[in-house]
Coordinates of C-alpha atoms in Angstrom, one line a residue:
V18 CA 92.0 82.2 78.6
L19 CA 89.1 84.7 76.6
I20 CA 89.4 83.1 73.4
R21 CA 89.5 79.7 75.8
L22 CA 85.5 81.7 77.2
C23 CA 84.1 82.1 73.8
D24 CA 85.2 78.1 72.3
T25 CA 83.7 76.9 75.0
L26 CA 80.7 78.3 75.2
H27 CA 80.5 78.3 71.4
E28 CA 80.8 75.0 71.2
S29 CA 78.9 73.3 74.7
C30 CA 77.1 76.6 76.1
T31 CA 78.9 76.3 79.6
V32 CA 81.8 76.5 81.3
D33 CA 83.2 74.4 83.5
D34 CA 85.0 74.2 86.8
D35 CA 88.8 74.7 85.0
L36 CA 88.0 77.5 83.1
W37 CA 86.0 79.3 86.0
E38 CA 89.3 79.1 87.9
S39 CA 91.6 80.4 84.8
L40 CA 89.4 82.8 84.7
T41 CA 89.2 84.3 87.7
R42 CA 93.2 84.3 87.9
Y43 CA 92.8 87.5 85.8
H44 CA 88.9 88.8 85.7
S45 CA 86.4 89.4 88.6
D46 CA 83.8 87.2 89.0
E47 CA 81.7 91.3 87.7
A48 CA 83.4 90.8 85.1
I49 CA 82.7 86.8 84.0
I50 CA 79.6 87.7 84.6
E51 CA 80.2 90.3 81.9
L52 CA 81.3 88.8 79.5
L53 CA 79.6 85.3 79.3
M54 CA 76.4 88.1 78.9
L55 CA 78.1 90.1 75.9
A56 CA 78.8 86.5 74.5
G57 CA 75.5 85.2 75.0
Y58 CA 74.1 89.2 73.5
Y59 CA 76.3 88.2 70.0
R60 CA 75.0 84.4 70.1
M61 CA 71.8 86.5 70.4
V62 CA 72.4 88.9 67.6
S63 CA 73.6 86.1 64.9
Y64 CA 71.5 84.6 65.8
L65 CA 68.8 87.6 64.4
V66 CA 69.9 88.2 62.4
N67 CA 71.1 84.1 59.9
G68 CA 67.5 84.4 60.9
L69 CA 66.1 87.0 59.1
R70 CA 68.9 86.9 55.8
L71 CA 69.4 90.3 56.5
P72 CA 72.2 91.1 53.6
L73 CA 75.7 91.9 54.8
E74 CA 75.6 96.5 54.8
P75 CA 77.6 97.3 52.2
G76 CA 81.5 98.2 51.6
A77 CA 81.7 96.2 55.2
P78 CA 84.5 94.3 55.3
R79 CA 84.0 90.3 54.2
F80 CA 85.1 87.1 56.8
T81 CA 86.5 86.8 52.6
D82 CA 88.7 89.9 53.4
F83 CA 90.7 88.3 55.9
N84 CA 90.9 84.1 55.6
D85 CA 92.3 83.5 52.9
G86 CA 89.5 83.6 50.5
R87 CA 87.2 81.2 51.8
P88 CA 83.6 81.8 52.2
A89 CA 81.9 82.6 56.2
K90 CA 79.2 79.9 56.3
S91 CA 77.5 82.3 57.9
V92 CA 76.4 86.7 58.4
A93 CA 77.3 87.3 61.9
T94 CA 79.5 83.8 63.2

């Protein structure tokens, strides 16, 4: 359900009633709010890093290390 939450937020920036109900089966309202804030924070950092075109840290793993050598679409997402 957490992957579904992340995918849905990425695609539509919202949580429908069905997804909210699924989330409440496993998490408290407080935890769901924290998950939403974490996803929003990650997106904010991604926009900032990509918008400023910050260089990758030396020695940090690259997305190409994990996706069969295909290039990543952006630095932080």
